[in-house]
Amino acid sequence: MTAPTRSSYDVVVIGGGAAGLSGAVALGRARRSVLVIDDGTPRNAPADGVHTLLGHEGVSPLALLAAGREEAARYGAEIVPAHVATAGRTPDGFHVVLADGTAVAARRLLVASGLTDELPGVPGLADRWGREVLHCPYCHGWEVRDQPIGVLGTGPLSVHQALMWRQWTDDLTLFRHAMPELTDEQAEQLDARGITVVHERVTGLTVADDRLTGVALADGAVVPCAALAVTPLFTARAAFLDGLGITPVEREREGQVVGTVVPVDETGATPVPGVWAAGNVTTPSQQVVGAADAGVRAGAAVNADLTAEETAAAVAARRAAREWDERYAQTERVWSGEPNTELVRHVADLTPGSALDLGCGEGGDAVWLAARGWRVTAADISRVALGRAARHAADAGVADRIDWQRHDLATSFPGGGYDLVSAQFLHSWVDMPRERILRAAAAAVAPGGVLLIEGHAGFPHWEEGEDHPDVHFPTPPEVIASLRLPEGEWEVLLSEEHERTQLGPDGTPGTRTDSTVMLRRLPR
């Protein structure tokens, strides 16, 4: 199996038919990172050709999908042949788990998994499905026109189906089979259109030279037929959505349940925010052209939703940067200028290499690392802090060993891999997706490198959390769990809580509990 090349995407599209690939093309053209997961079982594969698709009349279904995959790939979409086992929500979006255990993350999901045709229990139907056993006159009627055609009765809709198929042939038979008794009106309609009604139950099909020749009845008679129209039960392929709380609902027509669908609004949005659906999984009667249109519309809606989220994040980032700049500008120095104690304790014996200092502030940690021989990339949201840190580095004679970068880590992240990634007290009074940032930090650790996370495990002694009932400081095991590290790729070097002395605003000494997590990425 071709594996995904990334661990996270803007959008994961589940299903690579007309709806899924059209959505992927729309999203790729919108410069989104897209993964299409397709299990390679298109519903229309048995059909000789796709019809009523302008400009592509009669094209092979498999040829059309191959061209669609090429077009989606042209705009950067990845297509992976795989089966989706489960999908679930995460704090940052969604995770999708494949049958082989591979997991990928997505900010949004587009479900285009199609449906399963559950045929009536008549021997031989499945063998001829998509060949002479048909369901849609617009898809297949022209190809069997003027031949003897039968309609297998399964419910009230079969009368409507027979009246429709009569448009393509004068020789039409309705096999009542599992239907209720006809009403007087139905009988009159069928008789007026010259449709023969057979009341005996159907027991099978007759085939010669690999072609359907007739329909066998319970009394032993055989009615000649070149094609047989049936009404399958259209069942949405959506079991993998159970973990998201999305349950298909029954769809009825004229009092007959015709299948199940994933409920959506006019844009394709499901009841679960962040999940869209398109194609036959939402509308069983949709032909290829309609499924493609639904996929494009859903893709556009997904892109609009992502754009709104990114705009809100950009506004929040601007406000956060302004607030941090204002805080640093209030005084000549906010922090001590000395390195964090736990950084010194746990890094002093490491062999210097490349280091990433997240939330570097006024540069105390970065300068200490550089003085010990590390090549440091130091990132912070505040221009004021970065300017002050650069002056500190110049005064210490290590300016040439530090690359100062401005990042709002919620929206951008330093590139590259590092032998040490340090996140010291990455907390903020401004909303910040700390878990997502720390997962990015773990991803930035090179094989053999170390991730060091230091954080508060509780409020200082003068607060005790009474003013912040909704704030939760994660324990070291919770920090490690939130990183979602691949099994077998990391070892835990340290996971502990410890107390330290801290002076209160009035100078009163007290203790504060902090936590330390130190992990090593195993060499390849």
Short mmCIF file of C-alpha atoms in Angstrom, two decimals:
data_model
loop_
_atom_site.label_atom_id
_atom_site.label_comp_id
_atom_site.label_asym_id
_atom_site.label_seq_id
_atom_site.Cartn_x
_atom_site.Cartn_y
_atom_site.Cartn_z
CA MET A 1 0.00 0.00 0.00
CA THR A 2 1.17 3.51 -0.79
CA ALA A 3 1.47 5.28 2.55
CA PRO A 4 0.53 8.92 3.19
CA THR A 5 3.59 11.17 2.94
CA ARG A 6 2.47 13.40 5.81
CA SER A 7 0.98 12.93 9.25
CA SER A 8 -1.45 15.82 8.96
CA TYR A 9 -3.53 17.42 6.19
CA ASP A 10 -5.93 20.30 5.83
CA VAL A 11 -8.56 17.91 4.50
CA VAL A 12 -8.88 14.13 4.35
CA VAL A 13 -11.34 12.98 1.70
CA ILE A 14 -12.76 9.52 2.36
CA GLY A 15 -13.77 8.00 -0.96
CA GLY A 16 -12.25 8.50 -4.38
CA GLY A 17 -15.27 8.44 -6.67
CA ALA A 18 -16.71 11.33 -8.64
CA ALA A 19 -17.71 13.28 -5.51
CA GLY A 20 -14.49 12.72 -3.58
CA LEU A 21 -12.14 13.44 -6.47
CA SER A 22 -14.10 16.53 -7.54
CA GLY A 23 -13.91 17.83 -3.98
CA ALA A 24 -10.19 17.08 -3.92
CA VAL A 25 -9.63 19.01 -7.17
CA ALA A 26 -11.53 22.01 -5.80
CA LEU A 27 -9.55 21.93 -2.56
CA GLY A 28 -6.24 21.36 -4.33
CA ARG A 29 -6.88 24.35 -6.56
CA ALA A 30 -7.52 26.29 -3.34
CA ARG A 31 -3.97 25.32 -2.29
CA ARG A 32 -5.11 23.04 0.51
CA SER A 33 -3.18 19.93 1.52
CA VAL A 34 -5.48 17.04 0.64
CA LEU A 35 -5.36 13.28 1.19
CA VAL A 36 -7.86 11.08 -0.66
CA ILE A 37 -8.34 7.62 0.84
CA ASP A 38 -10.08 5.18 -1.48
CA ASP A 39 -10.61 1.45 -1.07
CA GLY A 40 -10.80 0.81 -4.82
CA THR A 41 -14.39 -0.49 -4.98
CA PRO A 42 -16.31 2.04 -7.07
CA ARG A 43 -20.02 1.32 -7.13
CA ASN A 44 -20.28 1.71 -10.92
CA ALA A 45 -17.30 -0.52 -11.74
CA PRO A 46 -19.47 -3.30 -13.32
CA ALA A 47 -21.08 -0.82 -15.74
CA ASP A 48 -19.89 -0.62 -19.35
CA GLY A 49 -19.92 3.17 -19.37
CA VAL A 50 -20.91 6.40 -17.67
CA HIS A 51 -23.84 8.18 -19.29
CA THR A 52 -25.41 11.65 -19.32
CA LEU A 53 -22.04 13.16 -18.41
CA LEU A 54 -21.57 15.92 -20.96
CA GLY A 55 -18.38 15.53 -22.97
CA HIS A 56 -17.70 12.06 -21.56
CA GLU A 57 -20.69 10.05 -22.78
CA GLY A 58 -20.00 6.32 -22.56
CA VAL A 59 -16.59 6.65 -20.92
CA SER A 60 -15.49 3.65 -18.87
CA PRO A 61 -16.10 4.25 -15.14
CA LEU A 62 -12.58 3.10 -14.30
CA ALA A 63 -11.07 5.29 -17.03
CA LEU A 64 -12.99 8.29 -15.72
CA LEU A 65 -11.71 7.68 -12.18
CA ALA A 66 -8.15 7.26 -13.43
CA ALA A 67 -8.37 10.62 -15.19
CA GLY A 68 -9.87 12.16 -12.05
CA ARG A 69 -7.02 10.87 -9.90
CA GLU A 70 -4.49 12.38 -12.31
CA GLU A 71 -6.28 15.73 -12.18
CA ALA A 72 -6.43 15.73 -8.37
CA ALA A 73 -2.75 14.80 -8.16
CA ARG A 74 -1.92 17.63 -10.55
CA TYR A 75 -3.14 20.04 -7.87
CA GLY A 76 -1.18 18.36 -5.09
CA ALA A 77 -3.72 15.90 -3.70
CA GLU A 78 -2.37 12.55 -2.50
CA ILE A 79 -4.40 9.45 -3.31
CA VAL A 80 -3.85 6.43 -1.08
CA PRO A 81 -5.51 3.06 -1.80
CA ALA A 82 -6.73 1.98 1.63
CA HIS A 83 -9.76 1.20 3.74
CA VAL A 84 -10.75 3.56 6.55
CA ALA A 85 -11.35 1.74 9.83
CA THR A 86 -12.35 4.60 12.12
CA ALA A 87 -12.51 8.36 12.34
CA GLY A 88 -12.59 10.43 15.52
CA ARG A 89 -12.34 13.96 16.82
CA THR A 90 -9.23 15.51 18.35
CA PRO A 91 -8.70 18.93 19.95
CA ASP A 92 -7.28 20.17 16.63
CA GLY A 93 -9.66 18.46 14.24
CA PHE A 94 -9.90 14.78 13.39
CA HIS A 95 -7.86 11.60 13.17
CA VAL A 96 -8.47 8.92 10.56
CA VAL A 97 -7.20 5.39 11.15
CA LEU A 98 -6.65 3.05 8.21
CA ALA A 99 -7.17 -0.69 8.28
CA ASP A 100 -3.42 -1.29 8.68
CA GLY A 101 -3.28 0.98 11.74
CA THR A 102 -1.80 4.00 9.96
CA ALA A 103 -3.27 7.21 11.36
CA VAL A 104 -3.40 10.69 9.85
CA ALA A 105 -4.72 13.95 11.22
CA ALA A 106 -7.02 16.34 9.41
CA ARG A 107 -8.46 19.75 10.12
CA ARG A 108 -11.59 18.84 8.15
CA LEU A 109 -13.18 15.69 6.69
CA LEU A 110 -15.03 15.25 3.41
CA VAL A 111 -16.90 11.94 3.33
CA ALA A 112 -17.62 10.64 -0.17
CA SER A 113 -17.62 6.92 0.58
CA GLY A 114 -20.70 6.15 -1.50
CA LEU A 115 -23.17 3.39 -0.80
CA THR A 116 -23.66 -0.35 -1.00
CA ASP A 117 -26.40 -1.79 -3.22
CA GLU A 118 -28.14 -4.52 -1.24
CA LEU A 119 -29.92 -6.61 -3.85
CA PRO A 120 -33.11 -8.63 -3.31
CA GLY A 121 -32.49 -12.23 -2.33
CA VAL A 122 -32.97 -13.78 -5.74
CA PRO A 123 -30.29 -16.27 -6.89
CA GLY A 124 -28.18 -14.96 -9.75
CA LEU A 125 -28.92 -11.24 -9.36
CA ALA A 126 -25.51 -10.35 -7.95
CA ASP A 127 -23.70 -12.15 -10.78
CA ARG A 128 -25.43 -10.02 -13.43
CA TRP A 129 -25.47 -6.75 -11.43
CA GLY A 130 -24.38 -3.81 -13.57
CA ARG A 131 -24.61 -5.89 -16.72
CA GLU A 132 -28.21 -6.95 -17.42
CA VAL A 133 -29.49 -6.50 -13.87
CA LEU A 134 -29.97 -2.73 -13.67
CA HIS A 135 -31.68 -0.08 -11.58
CA CYS A 136 -31.49 3.31 -13.36
CA PRO A 137 -33.17 3.81 -16.75
CA TYR A 138 -31.27 7.04 -17.34
CA CYS A 139 -27.97 5.23 -16.80
CA HIS A 140 -28.75 2.07 -18.76
CA GLY A 141 -32.11 2.35 -20.56
CA TRP A 142 -30.70 3.39 -23.92
CA GLU A 143 -28.40 0.36 -24.06
CA VAL A 144 -31.29 -2.12 -23.62
CA ARG A 145 -33.94 -0.20 -25.57
CA ASP A 146 -36.53 -2.15 -27.58
CA GLN A 147 -35.63 -5.42 -25.86
CA PRO A 148 -37.78 -7.47 -23.47
CA ILE A 149 -37.23 -5.91 -20.04
CA GLY A 150 -38.48 -7.06 -16.67
CA VAL A 151 -38.97 -5.16 -13.41
CA LEU A 152 -38.56 -7.13 -10.18
CA GLY A 153 -41.22 -6.02 -7.73
CA THR A 154 -39.95 -5.32 -4.20
CA GLY A 155 -42.37 -2.67 -2.92
CA PRO A 156 -44.68 0.19 -3.84
CA LEU A 157 -41.96 1.94 -5.84
CA SER A 158 -41.79 -0.91 -8.32
CA VAL A 159 -44.95 0.33 -10.06
CA HIS A 160 -43.31 3.72 -10.60
CA GLN A 161 -40.15 1.96 -11.79
CA ALA A 162 -42.12 -0.11 -14.31
CA LEU A 163 -43.91 2.96 -15.69
CA MET A 164 -40.52 4.68 -16.12
CA TRP A 165 -38.86 1.76 -17.87
CA ARG A 166 -41.81 1.54 -20.29
CA GLN A 167 -40.30 4.58 -22.03
CA TRP A 168 -37.48 2.38 -23.37
CA THR A 169 -39.42 -0.68 -24.56
CA ASP A 170 -42.86 -1.90 -25.60
CA ASP A 171 -42.07 -5.36 -24.15
CA LEU A 172 -42.12 -4.79 -20.39
CA THR A 173 -43.06 -7.22 -17.62
CA LEU A 174 -43.58 -6.37 -13.96
CA PHE A 175 -42.88 -9.37 -11.72
CA ARG A 176 -44.89 -8.71 -8.56
CA HIS A 177 -42.61 -11.05 -6.57
CA ALA A 178 -42.47 -9.40 -3.10
CA MET A 179 -44.87 -6.56 -3.83
CA PRO A 180 -48.21 -6.08 -2.09
CA GLU A 181 -51.40 -6.47 -4.12
CA LEU A 182 -51.81 -3.81 -6.75
CA THR A 183 -54.41 -1.14 -6.16
CA ASP A 184 -57.10 -0.69 -8.78
CA GLU A 185 -55.41 2.55 -9.89
CA GLN A 186 -52.01 0.87 -10.23
CA ALA A 187 -53.47 -2.01 -12.20
CA GLU A 188 -55.22 0.42 -14.54
CA GLN A 189 -52.04 2.42 -15.09
CA LEU A 190 -50.00 -0.69 -15.91
CA ASP A 191 -52.66 -2.07 -18.23
CA ALA A 192 -53.05 1.27 -19.99
CA ARG A 193 -49.33 1.32 -20.72
CA GLY A 194 -49.33 -2.26 -21.99
CA ILE A 195 -47.19 -3.61 -19.15
CA THR A 196 -47.63 -7.29 -18.41
CA VAL A 197 -47.98 -8.22 -14.74
CA VAL A 198 -46.73 -11.63 -13.52
CA HIS A 199 -47.94 -12.59 -10.05
CA GLU A 200 -45.79 -15.71 -9.53
CA ARG A 201 -42.69 -15.33 -7.35
CA VAL A 202 -39.30 -15.16 -9.05
CA THR A 203 -36.87 -17.95 -8.15
CA GLY A 204 -33.86 -17.16 -10.35
CA LEU A 205 -32.46 -16.14 -13.70
CA THR A 206 -31.63 -18.03 -16.83
CA VAL A 207 -28.37 -17.30 -18.65
CA ALA A 208 -26.95 -18.47 -21.98
CA ASP A 209 -23.61 -17.54 -23.53
CA ASP A 210 -22.98 -15.27 -20.54
CA ARG A 211 -26.12 -13.24 -21.27
CA LEU A 212 -29.37 -12.98 -19.38
CA THR A 213 -32.14 -14.77 -21.28
CA GLY A 214 -35.02 -15.01 -18.84
CA VAL A 215 -36.57 -14.87 -15.40
CA ALA A 216 -37.46 -18.20 -13.77
CA LEU A 217 -40.71 -18.44 -11.76
CA ALA A 218 -41.79 -20.64 -8.88
CA ASP A 219 -44.20 -22.59 -11.14
CA GLY A 220 -41.32 -23.55 -13.45
CA ALA A 221 -42.12 -21.08 -16.18
CA VAL A 222 -39.45 -18.82 -17.69
CA VAL A 223 -40.31 -15.36 -18.97
CA PRO A 224 -37.87 -14.16 -21.67
CA CYS A 225 -35.93 -11.06 -20.59
CA ALA A 226 -32.81 -9.34 -21.88
CA ALA A 227 -32.61 -7.02 -18.86
CA LEU A 228 -34.07 -6.97 -15.37
CA ALA A 229 -34.57 -3.74 -13.39
CA VAL A 230 -34.43 -3.97 -9.60
CA THR A 231 -34.61 -1.55 -6.69
CA PRO A 232 -31.72 -2.29 -4.32
CA LEU A 233 -31.59 -1.08 -0.74
CA PHE A 234 -29.12 1.80 -0.92
CA THR A 235 -27.06 1.59 2.28
CA ALA A 236 -24.64 4.43 3.10
CA ARG A 237 -21.07 3.26 3.63
CA ALA A 238 -20.46 5.14 6.85
CA ALA A 239 -19.72 2.68 9.67
CA PHE A 240 -16.36 4.39 10.21
CA LEU A 241 -18.22 7.55 11.29
CA ASP A 242 -19.65 5.90 14.42
CA GLY A 243 -16.88 7.40 16.56
CA LEU A 244 -17.95 10.88 15.45
CA GLY A 245 -21.57 10.33 16.34
CA ILE A 246 -22.74 10.48 12.73
CA THR A 247 -25.49 7.91 12.16
CA PRO A 248 -27.08 7.37 8.73
CA VAL A 249 -30.83 7.91 8.62
CA GLU A 250 -33.45 6.07 6.60
CA ARG A 251 -34.58 7.53 3.31
CA GLU A 252 -38.14 6.85 2.13
CA ARG A 253 -39.96 7.28 -1.14
CA GLU A 254 -43.71 6.81 -1.43
CA GLY A 255 -43.76 5.02 1.91
CA GLN A 256 -40.98 2.58 1.01
CA VAL A 257 -37.58 2.65 2.72
CA VAL A 258 -35.07 2.83 -0.11
CA GLY A 259 -31.92 2.98 2.01
CA THR A 260 -29.89 5.06 4.42
CA VAL A 261 -28.02 8.32 3.93
CA VAL A 262 -25.70 10.61 5.87
CA PRO A 263 -27.77 13.74 6.64
CA VAL A 264 -26.34 17.01 5.28
CA ASP A 265 -27.43 20.57 4.59
CA GLU A 266 -27.32 22.30 1.21
CA THR A 267 -23.52 22.77 1.44
CA GLY A 268 -22.88 19.14 2.38
CA ALA A 269 -22.24 19.91 6.06
CA THR A 270 -23.16 17.06 8.42
CA PRO A 271 -24.50 17.62 11.95
CA VAL A 272 -20.90 17.31 13.22
CA PRO A 273 -18.93 20.56 12.75
CA GLY A 274 -15.93 20.09 10.49
CA VAL A 275 -17.35 17.08 8.62
CA TRP A 276 -18.90 17.36 5.16
CA ALA A 277 -20.33 14.64 2.94
CA ALA A 278 -21.15 14.47 -0.76
CA GLY A 279 -22.26 12.04 -3.44
CA ASN A 280 -24.27 8.84 -3.09
CA VAL A 281 -23.56 8.60 0.63
CA THR A 282 -26.01 11.51 0.97
CA THR A 283 -28.17 11.12 -2.16
CA PRO A 284 -28.61 7.55 -3.50
CA SER A 285 -30.16 8.66 -6.81
CA GLN A 286 -27.29 10.99 -7.70
CA GLN A 287 -25.59 10.21 -11.00
CA VAL A 288 -21.93 10.91 -11.69
CA VAL A 289 -22.51 14.48 -12.83
CA GLY A 290 -24.53 15.27 -9.71
CA ALA A 291 -22.01 13.61 -7.41
CA ALA A 292 -19.21 15.61 -8.99
CA ASP A 293 -21.17 18.83 -8.51
CA ALA A 294 -21.88 17.97 -4.87
CA GLY A 295 -18.19 17.24 -4.32
CA VAL A 296 -17.16 20.62 -5.71
CA ARG A 297 -19.75 22.46 -3.62
CA ALA A 298 -18.70 20.62 -0.46
CA GLY A 299 -15.04 21.27 -1.22
CA ALA A 300 -15.73 24.98 -1.60
CA ALA A 301 -17.65 25.00 1.70
CA VAL A 302 -14.75 23.25 3.46
CA ASN A 303 -12.29 25.78 2.08
CA ALA A 304 -14.53 28.68 3.19
CA ASP A 305 -14.71 27.20 6.69
CA LEU A 306 -10.93 26.82 6.89
CA THR A 307 -10.51 30.38 5.64
CA ALA A 308 -12.79 31.69 8.39
CA GLU A 309 -10.83 29.74 11.00
CA GLU A 310 -7.51 31.04 9.69
CA THR A 311 -8.77 34.59 9.66
CA ALA A 312 -9.89 34.31 13.28
CA ALA A 313 -6.50 32.82 14.19
CA ALA A 314 -4.66 35.63 12.40
CA VAL A 315 -6.65 38.24 14.29
CA ALA A 316 -5.98 36.44 17.57
CA ALA A 317 -2.27 36.21 16.73
CA ARG A 318 -2.07 39.91 16.01
CA ARG A 319 -3.76 40.71 19.29
CA ALA A 320 -1.53 38.29 21.19
CA ALA A 321 1.61 39.77 19.67
CA ARG A 322 0.46 43.25 20.56
CA GLU A 323 -0.30 42.24 24.15
CA TRP A 324 3.09 40.54 24.57
CA ASP A 325 4.87 43.53 23.06
CA GLU A 326 3.05 45.81 25.45
CA ARG A 327 3.99 43.64 28.41
CA TYR A 328 7.68 43.60 27.48
CA ALA A 329 7.65 47.34 26.79
CA GLN A 330 6.43 48.13 30.29
CA THR A 331 9.80 47.36 31.87
CA GLU A 332 13.43 47.05 30.89
CA ARG A 333 13.47 43.38 31.85
CA VAL A 334 10.63 40.94 32.53
CA TRP A 335 12.67 37.82 33.27
CA SER A 336 15.92 37.34 35.14
CA GLY A 337 18.09 36.88 32.07
CA GLU A 338 19.36 33.60 33.53
CA PRO A 339 18.63 30.20 31.97
CA ASN A 340 15.82 28.09 33.38
CA THR A 341 17.06 25.81 36.15
CA GLU A 342 15.65 22.57 34.70
CA LEU A 343 17.15 23.32 31.29
CA VAL A 344 20.59 23.67 32.87
CA ARG A 345 20.10 20.56 34.98
CA HIS A 346 19.05 18.25 32.15
CA VAL A 347 20.93 19.65 29.14
CA ALA A 348 24.34 20.46 30.62
CA ASP A 349 25.68 16.96 29.88
CA LEU A 350 24.25 16.67 26.36
CA THR A 351 26.57 16.93 23.37
CA PRO A 352 25.93 20.31 21.71
CA GLY A 353 24.26 20.29 18.32
CA SER A 354 21.27 22.14 16.91
CA ALA A 355 18.65 23.45 19.34
CA LEU A 356 15.22 25.02 19.08
CA ASP A 357 14.10 27.29 21.92
CA LEU A 358 10.31 27.82 21.82
CA GLY A 359 8.96 30.95 23.46
CA CYS A 360 12.48 32.26 24.00
CA GLY A 361 11.40 35.57 25.55
CA GLU A 362 14.40 37.75 26.38
CA GLY A 363 16.80 34.98 25.40
CA GLY A 364 18.19 33.66 28.69
CA ASP A 365 18.01 30.00 27.60
CA ALA A 366 19.14 30.63 24.01
CA VAL A 367 22.21 32.60 25.12
CA TRP A 368 23.17 29.90 27.65
CA LEU A 369 22.84 27.17 25.01
CA ALA A 370 24.86 29.13 22.46
CA ALA A 371 27.60 29.77 25.02
CA ARG A 372 27.88 25.99 25.49
CA GLY A 373 28.34 25.38 21.77
CA TRP A 374 24.79 24.85 20.56
CA ARG A 375 23.56 26.33 17.28
CA VAL A 376 20.26 27.82 18.38
CA THR A 377 17.04 28.76 16.63
CA ALA A 378 15.05 30.89 19.08
CA ALA A 379 11.39 31.73 18.43
CA ASP A 380 9.00 34.12 20.12
CA ILE A 381 5.84 36.07 19.26
CA SER A 382 7.11 39.42 20.58
CA ARG A 383 9.33 41.66 18.48
CA VAL A 384 10.20 43.61 21.61
CA ALA A 385 11.41 40.45 23.36
CA LEU A 386 13.37 39.28 20.31
CA GLY A 387 15.13 42.64 19.98
CA ARG A 388 16.06 42.57 23.66
CA ALA A 389 17.24 38.93 23.33
CA ALA A 390 19.43 39.79 20.34
CA ARG A 391 21.14 42.55 22.33
CA HIS A 392 21.68 40.09 25.19
CA ALA A 393 23.31 37.64 22.77
CA ALA A 394 25.56 40.34 21.32
CA ASP A 395 26.67 41.38 24.80
CA ALA A 396 27.48 37.71 25.57
CA GLY A 397 29.46 37.31 22.34
CA VAL A 398 27.24 34.55 20.90
CA ALA A 399 25.14 36.52 18.41
CA ASP A 400 26.51 34.51 15.48
CA ARG A 401 25.25 31.24 17.01
CA ILE A 402 21.58 32.23 17.38
CA ASP A 403 18.93 32.66 14.70
CA TRP A 404 16.12 34.79 16.16
CA GLN A 405 12.75 34.09 14.50
CA ARG A 406 9.37 35.67 15.14
CA HIS A 407 6.57 33.10 15.23
CA ASP A 408 3.11 32.84 16.64
CA LEU A 409 3.57 29.14 17.26
CA ALA A 410 -0.16 28.56 16.86
CA THR A 411 0.02 29.55 13.20
CA SER A 412 3.66 29.13 12.14
CA PHE A 413 6.59 27.04 13.29
CA PRO A 414 10.35 27.06 12.66
CA GLY A 415 11.38 24.58 9.99
CA GLY A 416 14.02 21.87 10.17
CA GLY A 417 14.99 19.13 12.61
CA TYR A 418 16.87 19.65 15.88
CA ASP A 419 18.99 17.67 18.33
CA LEU A 420 17.25 19.50 21.17
CA VAL A 421 13.82 21.10 21.28
CA SER A 422 13.15 23.02 24.48
CA ALA A 423 9.74 24.31 25.58
CA GLN A 424 10.20 26.05 28.92
CA PHE A 425 6.99 27.20 30.58
CA LEU A 426 5.08 27.51 27.33
CA HIS A 427 2.05 29.08 29.01
CA SER A 428 0.17 32.25 28.19
CA TRP A 429 -2.76 34.27 29.45
CA VAL A 430 -3.66 34.58 25.76
CA ASP A 431 -5.50 31.60 24.23
CA MET A 432 -2.90 29.22 22.84
CA PRO A 433 -3.22 25.65 21.49
CA ARG A 434 -0.41 24.34 23.72
CA GLU A 435 -0.95 20.66 22.91
CA ARG A 436 -0.79 21.27 19.16
CA ILE A 437 2.37 23.36 19.56
CA LEU A 438 4.01 20.64 21.63
CA ARG A 439 3.12 18.04 19.00
CA ALA A 440 4.85 20.25 16.44
CA ALA A 441 7.79 20.46 18.82
CA ALA A 442 8.01 16.67 18.97
CA ALA A 443 7.86 16.47 15.19
CA ALA A 444 10.84 18.86 15.01
CA VAL A 445 13.11 16.55 17.04
CA ALA A 446 15.66 14.77 14.85
CA PRO A 447 16.33 11.03 15.33
CA GLY A 448 18.48 10.65 18.43
CA GLY A 449 17.42 14.11 19.64
CA VAL A 450 15.74 15.20 22.86
CA LEU A 451 12.50 17.00 23.66
CA LEU A 452 12.44 18.86 26.98
CA ILE A 453 9.13 20.27 28.22
CA GLU A 454 8.95 22.22 31.45
CA GLY A 455 5.64 23.55 32.68
CA HIS A 456 3.63 24.57 35.68
CA ALA A 457 1.74 21.80 37.46
CA GLY A 458 -0.35 24.15 39.61
CA PHE A 459 -1.02 27.72 40.56
CA PRO A 460 1.46 29.73 42.66
CA HIS A 461 0.88 29.75 46.40
CA TRP A 462 -0.73 33.19 46.35
CA GLU A 463 -3.47 32.17 43.89
CA GLU A 464 -4.29 28.50 44.52
CA GLY A 465 -6.53 28.57 41.45
CA GLU A 466 -9.59 30.09 43.08
CA ASP A 467 -9.88 32.68 40.30
CA HIS A 468 -9.31 30.19 37.48
CA PRO A 469 -11.67 27.23 37.98
CA ASP A 470 -11.49 26.22 34.30
CA VAL A 471 -7.69 26.12 34.09
CA HIS A 472 -6.10 22.67 34.10
CA PHE A 473 -2.37 22.08 34.40
CA PRO A 474 -1.58 18.71 32.78
CA THR A 475 0.38 16.08 34.64
CA PRO A 476 3.55 14.68 33.02
CA PRO A 477 1.69 11.53 31.83
CA GLU A 478 -1.02 13.75 30.33
CA VAL A 479 1.63 15.81 28.54
CA ILE A 480 3.16 12.66 27.06
CA ALA A 481 -0.24 11.28 26.02
CA SER A 482 -1.16 14.55 24.31
CA LEU A 483 1.92 14.32 22.09
CA ARG A 484 0.48 11.21 20.36
CA LEU A 485 3.94 9.80 19.78
CA PRO A 486 4.27 6.84 17.38
CA GLU A 487 4.75 3.63 19.31
CA GLY A 488 8.31 2.35 19.41
CA GLU A 489 9.92 5.61 18.22
CA TRP A 490 10.50 7.35 21.56
CA GLU A 491 11.81 6.63 25.04
CA VAL A 492 10.85 8.51 28.20
CA LEU A 493 13.93 9.84 29.99
CA LEU A 494 12.09 11.79 32.67
CA SER A 495 8.48 12.31 33.75
CA GLU A 496 8.09 13.98 37.12
CA GLU A 497 6.69 16.80 39.20
CA HIS A 498 8.87 18.81 41.58
CA GLU A 499 8.58 21.80 43.86
CA ARG A 500 10.57 25.01 43.76
CA THR A 501 10.65 28.19 45.79
CA GLN A 502 8.93 31.23 44.32
CA LEU A 503 8.44 34.68 45.78
CA GLY A 504 4.96 36.16 45.77
CA PRO A 505 4.13 39.66 44.58
CA ASP A 506 4.65 40.94 48.12
CA GLY A 507 8.00 39.17 48.45
CA THR A 508 6.64 36.34 50.58
CA PRO A 509 8.41 33.05 49.74
CA GLY A 510 6.39 29.98 48.90
CA THR A 511 6.51 26.84 46.82
CA ARG A 512 5.22 26.09 43.37
CA THR A 513 4.88 22.70 41.69
CA ASP A 514 6.28 22.31 38.18
CA SER A 515 6.50 19.35 35.84
CA THR A 516 9.30 18.05 33.65
CA VAL A 517 9.01 15.74 30.66
CA MET A 518 12.15 14.68 28.82
CA LEU A 519 11.91 12.36 25.83
CA ARG A 520 14.42 10.98 23.37
CA ARG A 521 13.58 10.12 19.79
CA LEU A 522 15.21 6.81 18.98
CA PRO A 523 17.79 6.74 16.18
CA ARG A 524 16.60 5.16 12.96
#
